[in-house]
Each structure stands twice: as C-alpha cells, then as structure tokens.
Short mmCIF file of C-alpha atoms in Angstrom, two decimals:
data_model
loop_
_atom_site.label_atom_id
_atom_site.label_comp_id
_atom_site.label_asym_id
_atom_site.label_seq_id
_atom_site.Cartn_x
_atom_site.Cartn_y
_atom_site.Cartn_z
CA MET A 1361 33.09 -3.03 -19.98
CA SER A 1362 30.08 -4.49 -21.78
CA ASP A 1363 30.18 -8.10 -23.01
CA PRO A 1364 33.86 -8.70 -22.18
CA LYS A 1365 33.95 -12.14 -23.84
CA SER A 1366 32.90 -10.76 -27.24
CA LYS A 1367 35.50 -8.01 -26.97
CA PHE A 1368 38.05 -10.60 -25.96
CA LEU A 1369 37.28 -12.75 -29.01
CA GLU A 1370 37.70 -9.72 -31.26
CA VAL A 1371 41.28 -9.43 -30.00
CA TYR A 1372 41.83 -13.11 -30.87
CA SER A 1373 40.83 -12.38 -34.47
CA LEU A 1374 43.25 -9.44 -34.54
CA LEU A 1375 46.13 -11.52 -33.18
CA LYS A 1376 45.44 -14.40 -35.56
CA SER A 1377 45.48 -12.02 -38.54
CA GLN A 1378 48.80 -10.56 -37.41
CA LEU A 1379 50.37 -13.99 -36.93
CA LEU A 1380 49.17 -15.17 -40.33
CA ASN A 1381 51.03 -12.22 -41.82
CA ASP A 1382 54.13 -12.43 -39.62
CA PRO A 1383 56.98 -11.02 -41.75
CA ALA A 1384 59.47 -13.43 -40.16
CA PHE A 1385 58.08 -16.30 -42.26
CA GLU A 1386 57.26 -16.42 -45.95
CA PHE A 1387 53.84 -18.07 -45.93
CA THR A 1388 52.44 -20.16 -48.75
CA ASP A 1389 48.68 -20.41 -49.19
CA VAL A 1390 48.77 -23.97 -47.85
CA SER A 1391 50.79 -23.10 -44.72
CA ARG A 1392 48.62 -20.07 -43.98
CA GLN A 1393 45.45 -22.16 -44.31
CA TRP A 1394 46.93 -24.83 -42.02
CA ILE A 1395 47.78 -22.37 -39.27
CA ASP A 1396 44.43 -20.61 -39.64
CA ARG A 1397 42.58 -23.89 -39.13
CA MET A 1398 44.92 -25.08 -36.37
CA LEU A 1399 44.50 -21.87 -34.36
CA ASP A 1400 40.71 -21.81 -34.64
CA TYR A 1401 40.48 -25.47 -33.64
CA ASN A 1402 42.69 -25.19 -30.56
CA VAL A 1403 42.99 -21.67 -29.15
CA PRO A 1404 39.54 -20.06 -28.65
CA ARG A 1405 37.50 -23.20 -28.02
CA GLY A 1406 37.80 -23.50 -24.25
CA LYS A 1407 35.99 -21.62 -21.50
CA LEU A 1408 38.62 -18.82 -21.75
CA TYR A 1409 38.59 -18.24 -18.00
CA ARG A 1410 42.39 -18.01 -17.87
CA GLY A 1411 42.53 -15.23 -20.43
CA LEU A 1412 39.54 -13.34 -19.09
CA ALA A 1413 41.04 -13.62 -15.61
CA VAL A 1414 43.90 -11.34 -16.68
CA ILE A 1415 41.37 -8.60 -17.45
CA ASP A 1416 39.46 -9.22 -14.21
CA CYS A 1417 42.61 -9.09 -12.12
CA TYR A 1418 43.91 -5.96 -13.83
CA MET A 1419 40.56 -4.23 -13.30
CA SER A 1420 40.68 -5.15 -9.61
CA LEU A 1421 44.13 -3.60 -9.33
CA LYS A 1422 42.77 -0.39 -10.88
CA GLU A 1423 40.20 -0.30 -8.03
CA GLY A 1424 37.14 0.15 -10.17
CA LYS A 1425 38.55 2.86 -12.44
CA GLU A 1426 37.41 2.58 -16.04
CA LEU A 1427 40.13 1.13 -18.23
CA THR A 1428 41.40 2.95 -21.31
CA GLU A 1429 41.09 1.27 -24.72
CA GLU A 1430 44.84 0.60 -24.68
CA GLU A 1431 44.67 -1.00 -21.25
CA ILE A 1432 41.80 -3.24 -22.33
CA LEU A 1433 43.70 -4.23 -25.46
CA LEU A 1434 46.95 -4.99 -23.64
CA ALA A 1435 45.22 -6.94 -20.87
CA SER A 1436 43.33 -8.89 -23.53
CA VAL A 1437 46.54 -9.59 -25.45
CA LEU A 1438 48.17 -10.96 -22.30
CA GLY A 1439 45.04 -13.00 -21.68
CA TRP A 1440 45.38 -14.53 -25.14
CA CYS A 1441 49.06 -15.28 -24.49
CA VAL A 1442 47.90 -17.37 -21.54
CA GLU A 1443 45.26 -19.06 -23.74
CA TRP A 1444 47.87 -19.73 -26.47
CA LEU A 1445 50.05 -21.39 -23.84
CA GLN A 1446 47.07 -23.42 -22.67
CA ALA A 1447 46.40 -24.51 -26.27
CA CYS A 1448 50.01 -25.66 -26.60
CA ALA A 1449 49.69 -27.69 -23.39
CA VAL A 1450 46.40 -29.25 -24.52
CA VAL A 1451 47.66 -30.24 -27.99
CA LEU A 1452 50.80 -31.90 -26.62
CA ASP A 1453 49.18 -33.38 -23.52
CA ASP A 1454 46.49 -35.10 -25.58
CA ILE A 1455 49.18 -36.79 -27.67
CA MET A 1456 51.14 -37.94 -24.62
CA ASP A 1457 47.97 -39.21 -22.91
CA ASN A 1458 46.70 -40.80 -26.12
CA SER A 1459 43.39 -39.02 -25.52
CA HIS A 1460 40.46 -39.21 -27.91
CA THR A 1461 38.29 -36.18 -27.22
CA ARG A 1462 38.74 -32.65 -25.96
CA ARG A 1463 35.94 -30.13 -25.42
CA GLY A 1464 33.43 -32.47 -27.05
CA ARG A 1465 35.43 -32.94 -30.25
CA PRO A 1466 38.25 -35.20 -31.45
CA CYS A 1467 41.68 -34.16 -30.21
CA TRP A 1468 43.61 -32.18 -32.83
CA PHE A 1469 46.08 -35.00 -33.51
CA ARG A 1470 43.16 -37.39 -34.13
CA LEU A 1471 41.98 -35.43 -37.16
CA PRO A 1472 42.67 -36.82 -40.64
CA LYS A 1473 46.00 -35.64 -42.09
CA VAL A 1474 47.06 -34.10 -38.76
CA GLY A 1475 48.46 -36.96 -36.68
CA PHE A 1476 51.88 -36.24 -35.22
CA ILE A 1477 52.17 -33.00 -37.17
CA ALA A 1478 50.35 -31.81 -34.04
CA ILE A 1479 53.66 -32.03 -32.16
CA ASN A 1480 55.08 -29.29 -34.36
CA ASP A 1481 51.81 -27.37 -34.03
CA GLY A 1482 52.15 -27.44 -30.24
CA ILE A 1483 55.68 -26.04 -30.48
CA LEU A 1484 54.46 -23.44 -32.96
CA LEU A 1485 51.74 -22.32 -30.54
CA LEU A 1486 54.40 -21.83 -27.86
CA SER A 1487 56.63 -19.79 -30.18
CA GLN A 1488 53.67 -17.61 -31.15
CA VAL A 1489 53.28 -16.57 -27.50
CA HIS A 1490 56.64 -14.84 -27.71
CA ARG A 1491 55.87 -13.36 -31.12
CA ILE A 1492 52.76 -11.74 -29.60
CA LEU A 1493 54.65 -10.47 -26.56
CA LYS A 1494 57.24 -8.88 -28.83
CA MET A 1495 54.59 -7.25 -31.04
CA TYR A 1496 52.77 -5.55 -28.17
CA PHE A 1497 55.14 -5.14 -25.23
CA ARG A 1498 58.74 -4.69 -26.39
CA GLU A 1499 58.52 -0.92 -25.76
CA LYS A 1500 56.96 -1.36 -22.32
CA PRO A 1501 59.15 -0.97 -19.22
CA TYR A 1502 57.95 -4.34 -17.91
CA TYR A 1503 58.69 -6.27 -21.14
CA VAL A 1504 61.76 -8.02 -19.75
CA HIS A 1505 59.77 -9.03 -16.66
CA LEU A 1506 57.03 -10.48 -18.87
CA LEU A 1507 59.62 -12.51 -20.77
CA ASP A 1508 61.13 -13.75 -17.51
CA LEU A 1509 57.68 -14.66 -16.24
CA PHE A 1510 56.66 -16.63 -19.33
CA ASN A 1511 60.06 -18.34 -19.60
CA GLU A 1512 59.90 -19.37 -15.95
CA VAL A 1513 56.32 -20.61 -16.13
CA GLU A 1514 56.94 -22.53 -19.36
CA PHE A 1515 59.96 -24.26 -17.80
CA GLN A 1516 58.01 -25.13 -14.65
CA SER A 1517 55.06 -26.50 -16.63
CA ILE A 1518 57.20 -28.64 -18.95
CA SER A 1519 59.15 -29.94 -15.95
CA GLY A 1520 55.86 -30.73 -14.20
CA GLU A 1521 54.70 -32.65 -17.27
CA MET A 1522 57.94 -34.63 -17.18
CA MET A 1523 57.37 -35.43 -13.51
CA ASP A 1524 53.84 -36.60 -14.29
CA LEU A 1525 55.01 -38.88 -17.11
CA ILE A 1526 57.94 -40.34 -15.18
CA SER A 1527 55.78 -40.91 -12.11
CA THR A 1528 53.26 -42.76 -14.27
CA HIS A 1529 55.98 -45.20 -15.33
CA GLU A 1530 56.98 -45.71 -11.70
CA GLY A 1531 53.35 -46.12 -10.66
CA ALA A 1532 52.84 -48.78 -13.31
CA LYS A 1533 55.63 -50.75 -11.66
CA ASP A 1534 54.46 -50.11 -8.11
CA LEU A 1535 51.42 -48.01 -7.14
CA SER A 1536 52.84 -47.52 -3.65
CA ASN A 1537 55.08 -44.86 -5.22
CA TYR A 1538 52.01 -42.64 -5.39
CA SER A 1539 51.39 -40.28 -2.49
CA LEU A 1540 49.52 -37.07 -1.73
CA SER A 1541 52.80 -35.11 -1.60
CA LEU A 1542 53.77 -36.37 -5.07
CA TYR A 1543 50.30 -35.52 -6.37
CA HIS A 1544 50.53 -31.97 -4.98
CA ARG A 1545 53.98 -31.51 -6.50
CA ILE A 1546 52.84 -32.62 -9.95
CA VAL A 1547 49.80 -30.32 -9.84
CA GLU A 1548 51.86 -27.38 -8.63
CA TYR A 1549 54.40 -27.54 -11.43
CA LYS A 1550 52.32 -28.98 -14.26
CA SER A 1551 49.25 -26.79 -13.76
CA ALA A 1552 49.38 -24.13 -11.05
CA TYR A 1553 51.96 -21.75 -12.44
CA TYR A 1554 50.73 -21.48 -16.03
CA SER A 1555 47.05 -22.00 -15.36
CA ILE A 1556 46.29 -19.78 -12.37
CA TYR A 1557 49.40 -17.92 -11.25
CA LEU A 1558 50.26 -16.64 -14.74
CA PRO A 1559 47.03 -14.60 -15.27
CA VAL A 1560 47.49 -12.89 -11.91
CA ALA A 1561 51.19 -12.24 -12.47
CA CYS A 1562 50.50 -10.73 -15.91
CA ALA A 1563 48.00 -8.29 -14.38
CA LEU A 1564 50.41 -7.39 -11.58
CA LEU A 1565 53.24 -6.63 -14.02
CA MET A 1566 50.94 -4.51 -16.19
CA ALA A 1567 49.99 -2.54 -13.08
CA GLY A 1568 53.67 -1.91 -12.26
CA GLU A 1569 53.88 -4.33 -9.34
CA ASN A 1570 56.97 -6.30 -8.27
CA LEU A 1571 56.12 -10.03 -8.26
CA GLU A 1572 58.54 -10.63 -5.38
CA ASN A 1573 56.12 -8.70 -3.15
CA HIS A 1574 53.35 -11.22 -3.81
CA VAL A 1575 54.83 -14.55 -2.71
CA GLU A 1576 51.87 -15.25 -0.40
CA VAL A 1577 49.49 -14.79 -3.33
CA LYS A 1578 51.39 -17.47 -5.25
CA LYS A 1579 50.98 -19.91 -2.35
CA ILE A 1580 47.21 -19.39 -2.24
CA LEU A 1581 47.02 -19.80 -6.02
CA VAL A 1582 48.78 -23.17 -5.78
CA GLU A 1583 46.18 -24.28 -3.21
CA ILE A 1584 43.40 -23.16 -5.56
CA THR A 1585 44.93 -25.15 -8.41
CA ILE A 1586 45.12 -28.32 -6.33
CA TYR A 1587 41.46 -27.86 -5.41
CA PHE A 1588 40.48 -27.46 -9.06
CA GLN A 1589 42.64 -30.41 -10.13
CA VAL A 1590 40.88 -32.67 -7.64
CA GLN A 1591 37.61 -31.53 -9.26
CA ASP A 1592 39.05 -32.43 -12.66
CA ASP A 1593 40.06 -35.84 -11.33
CA TYR A 1594 36.46 -36.34 -10.21
CA GLN A 1595 35.14 -35.39 -13.64
CA ASP A 1596 37.65 -37.69 -15.36
CA CYS A 1597 36.50 -40.65 -13.29
CA PHE A 1598 32.79 -40.01 -12.69
CA GLY A 1599 31.78 -37.28 -15.16
CA ASP A 1600 29.53 -37.84 -18.16
CA PRO A 1601 31.55 -37.23 -21.38
CA LYS A 1602 28.43 -35.74 -22.96
CA VAL A 1603 28.53 -33.07 -20.27
CA THR A 1604 32.28 -32.67 -19.72
CA GLY A 1605 33.24 -32.92 -23.39
CA LYS A 1606 36.09 -35.33 -22.64
CA VAL A 1607 36.41 -39.09 -22.19
CA GLY A 1608 38.40 -39.67 -19.00
CA THR A 1609 41.46 -41.92 -19.25
CA ASP A 1610 43.25 -41.38 -15.92
CA ILE A 1611 42.68 -44.97 -14.76
CA GLU A 1612 43.80 -46.51 -18.06
CA ASP A 1613 46.83 -44.18 -18.18
CA CYS A 1614 47.87 -45.08 -14.62
CA LYS A 1615 47.85 -41.42 -13.59
CA CYS A 1616 48.71 -40.28 -10.09
CA THR A 1617 45.30 -38.83 -9.20
CA TRP A 1618 43.71 -37.77 -5.93
CA PHE A 1619 41.37 -40.76 -6.15
CA VAL A 1620 44.01 -43.47 -6.54
CA VAL A 1621 46.08 -41.90 -3.74
CA LYS A 1622 43.04 -41.89 -1.44
CA ALA A 1623 42.20 -45.46 -2.44
CA LEU A 1624 45.73 -46.58 -1.55
CA GLU A 1625 45.39 -44.86 1.83
CA LEU A 1626 42.06 -46.51 2.68
CA ALA A 1627 42.21 -49.92 1.01
CA ASN A 1628 42.91 -53.16 2.88
CA ASP A 1629 45.46 -55.65 1.55
CA GLU A 1630 42.95 -57.46 -0.65
CA GLN A 1631 41.64 -54.22 -2.11
CA LYS A 1632 45.19 -52.99 -2.75
CA LYS A 1633 45.87 -56.22 -4.61
CA LEU A 1634 42.81 -55.62 -6.79
CA LEU A 1635 43.98 -52.06 -7.44
CA HIS A 1636 47.49 -53.16 -8.39
CA GLU A 1637 46.11 -55.78 -10.78
CA ASN A 1638 43.68 -53.48 -12.57
CA TYR A 1639 44.89 -49.86 -12.35
CA GLY A 1640 46.69 -48.78 -15.50
CA ARG A 1641 45.10 -51.41 -17.73
CA ALA A 1642 43.28 -50.17 -20.81
CA ASP A 1643 40.44 -52.66 -20.86
CA PRO A 1644 36.88 -51.77 -19.76
CA ALA A 1645 36.62 -54.65 -17.26
CA SER A 1646 39.69 -53.47 -15.32
CA VAL A 1647 38.50 -49.85 -15.35
CA ALA A 1648 35.11 -50.99 -14.04
CA LYS A 1649 36.76 -52.91 -11.18
CA VAL A 1650 38.73 -49.83 -10.15
CA LYS A 1651 35.61 -47.65 -10.22
CA ASP A 1652 33.68 -50.29 -8.24
CA LEU A 1653 36.42 -50.20 -5.61
CA TYR A 1654 36.18 -46.41 -5.47
CA GLN A 1655 32.46 -46.83 -4.78
CA VAL A 1656 33.08 -49.41 -2.03
CA LEU A 1657 35.59 -47.05 -0.38
CA ASP A 1658 33.03 -44.20 -0.68
CA LEU A 1659 35.54 -41.96 -2.41
CA GLN A 1660 32.72 -39.83 -3.84
CA GLY A 1661 31.52 -39.10 -0.32
CA ILE A 1662 35.06 -38.40 0.88
CA TYR A 1663 35.54 -36.15 -2.14
CA ALA A 1664 32.35 -34.21 -1.37
CA GLU A 1665 33.60 -33.52 2.16
CA TYR A 1666 37.03 -32.50 0.85
CA GLU A 1667 35.38 -30.17 -1.69
CA ARG A 1668 33.23 -28.51 0.97
CA GLU A 1669 36.03 -28.01 3.49
CA THR A 1670 38.57 -26.81 0.91
CA HIS A 1671 36.14 -24.38 -0.71
CA GLU A 1672 35.41 -22.83 2.68
CA LYS A 1673 39.11 -22.65 3.59
CA ILE A 1674 40.14 -20.99 0.33
CA SER A 1675 37.16 -18.62 0.33
CA GLU A 1676 38.04 -17.47 3.85
CA ALA A 1677 41.73 -16.99 2.98
CA ILE A 1678 40.81 -14.90 -0.05
CA LYS A 1679 38.20 -12.89 1.83
CA THR A 1680 40.75 -11.79 4.43
CA HIS A 1681 43.68 -11.25 2.03
CA PRO A 1682 44.45 -7.63 1.09
CA ASN A 1683 45.25 -8.48 -2.55
CA LYS A 1684 42.05 -7.88 -4.51
CA THR A 1685 43.26 -9.83 -7.55
CA LEU A 1686 42.58 -13.03 -5.62
CA GLN A 1687 38.92 -12.16 -5.25
CA ALA A 1688 38.63 -11.31 -8.94
CA LEU A 1689 40.34 -14.57 -9.92
CA TRP A 1690 38.27 -16.69 -7.53
CA GLY A 1691 35.09 -15.15 -8.91
CA ARG A 1692 36.14 -15.78 -12.50
CA PHE A 1693 37.30 -19.36 -11.97
CA THR A 1694 34.48 -20.55 -9.73
CA GLY A 1695 31.93 -18.88 -12.00
CA THR A 1696 33.07 -20.56 -15.22
CA ARG A 1697 34.55 -23.91 -14.26
CA TRP A 1698 32.99 -27.31 -14.01
CA THR A 1699 31.80 -27.57 -10.44
CA VAL A 1700 30.66 -30.46 -8.29
CA ASP A 1701 27.91 -30.07 -5.72
CA ARG A 1702 28.13 -31.25 -2.12
CA ALA A 1703 26.67 -34.64 -3.04
CA GLY A 1704 29.46 -35.18 -5.54
CA ASN A 1705 27.31 -34.72 -8.66
CA ALA A 1706 28.39 -32.78 -11.72
CA ALA A 1707 26.75 -29.39 -11.63
CA GLY A 1708 27.69 -28.39 -15.16
CA ASN A 1709 29.46 -25.51 -16.79
CA LYS A 1710 28.30 -22.27 -15.26
#
C-alpha cells in the first residue's frame, strides 16, 4: 500500500465529514464549526503511530496478502477510533495536569474561548468513537466484541488515570508511597491497554481471532508500554521542549515517575530530605534542585543502561514469539516514537 499515512488521513477527512452530519444531532452552523475546529486541532496532529499500527498489525495477520479496499478502509477506521480515544485522553489529561503545551502548540483548553469547554469536548470525542464503530461495524460478526473491547479499555484507562491522580495526592503528603510496583500499575492501566494493546486487539478481531487466545501477547505489550513510558519520563525531565513539543511538568505535578522512584531508591537520608522538600513544588528553583539531584545520582546513566537492557529483552521476546503482530507493532512504534540513544540523549522523532 503506497503512502499509507496519506491514505490514512483521507479516511480521517471522511469520518469527520460524517460526524459533522450525524443525523442524531441537529447541528447549527456555530456548533458544526466548533466541532470541525476541535477535531482538526486534537485528532490528527500526533504521530498517528497508534492508528497506523492497526493497519500494520492487520497486514501481518494476512501474511503479506494484498488487502482489499474494504479491508484497508475498515482497518483505517479502527485506527482512527484509537486516535480519537487518544485525543480524548490528551484533551482531558492536559486539563488535569494543568499543562501548557502539547505537540508544540498550546493545549486545547488554553485557547481563547475554549477553557473548560474542553471537558465537554473530551467527552464528545469519546462518544464519537462509538458513533464511528456503529457506522462501520454494526453488521460485522465481531461488532459486539469490538464494543466489549473498547468499553473494557476505556474503563481501564479512566481507572488508571484515577489511580495516577490519587497517587499524586498521596505522594505530595509522603513520597515514600511511590514505588516501582505502583509506577508499573499506573502505566499498565492508564496507558498500556488503550495505547498499545488496543491497536493489536482491533486487528486480531478484524482477522477473526479470539482475544482470549492471546493473553501472552497482552503481557508483552504491557512491558513495551512501561518501556515507552520510561522514555516519556526522560523526555519530560530532560527533553528540549523545542524538540519534544511539550513542556514537562512531572516534577511540579508531583507525578509518580520512574525517575523519582529511582531517586528514592538510591538517595541517602539528606538527599531524600531535599527531594521531599522540593518535589511537587511549582517554582523553578525547586525543580532545578530536583534535577540537580537526579544528575548527582546519575539517573541519566542508569536510565541509559535500563533502556539498553530493556530494548534487548523486548526485541528478543518479540523475535521468538509466533504472533507476527508483535513484530509489526514493534517496528511501527520504535520507528516513529521519540527515542533516546545509549548515552541518554534525545535522538528525535524518527
């Protein structure tokens, strides 16, 4: 399939047009213009690797056979459902984190006349996922399984977000509540299921597979997500906003990140005291002290070793696993994500 991203974006335009003319709602010119602008600002602006991964994984399941036009369309539609869900998560997460930028631009809720209307927009994006599924899949034999999948993943992601927010409150009271097991649990539920498992599961259902036969795949996908989230934690703390497109706020927001957990493991009593006094404070001096401590503890070096070992471990597990969707997904995600080289330096968006 030539130029898959361009073809994929054509499907976005089709879906947007259909949603803007959804017969279930009597649109005014103003409401239609609002949704048009909101969708364009939030849905197709990312790297799109989640959505494109659905197509990659489905192609791998077809073992190199050329896809029909209908198959390409349906895989693309499911890919956009994943991207719509991602847009919902981004819009709401930016509000909860009080973020300022996303993908090199102001967060949606930061725009004039948007503000907390963005909360309703986030909910609207989520509801549109199910409108799209109904439009394209209600006659398919796997429709009910798709609905179950999306309902399950949405519940897990929202519950993971709750865990993240509650843990942040507890961490603000006492950082010793943070641990690697808590961090892994937050990442698994907040990110893994919707971000990496969902594209694979969509492709499997389209191919007529039973998801219960692929439990081991889900476990590997959770490991991949944790690996990528640690990379994101690195970018949040050490990345250049001009390169990453986002100003990191994990330290100010008192987030349970891989770096603060590692710092708590390695710090002596005096360093822990410094961390407790400065982590979670939204002033530049406190943030600088935390980052200086990370440097003293050589967390960038420890990260680089973690990145190397984990990449090798996951690559080997995928190489020897019989499910070819894992290889397709790994190729898509490692080829389009922000990566960090062995020295711990940002390598850019491939």
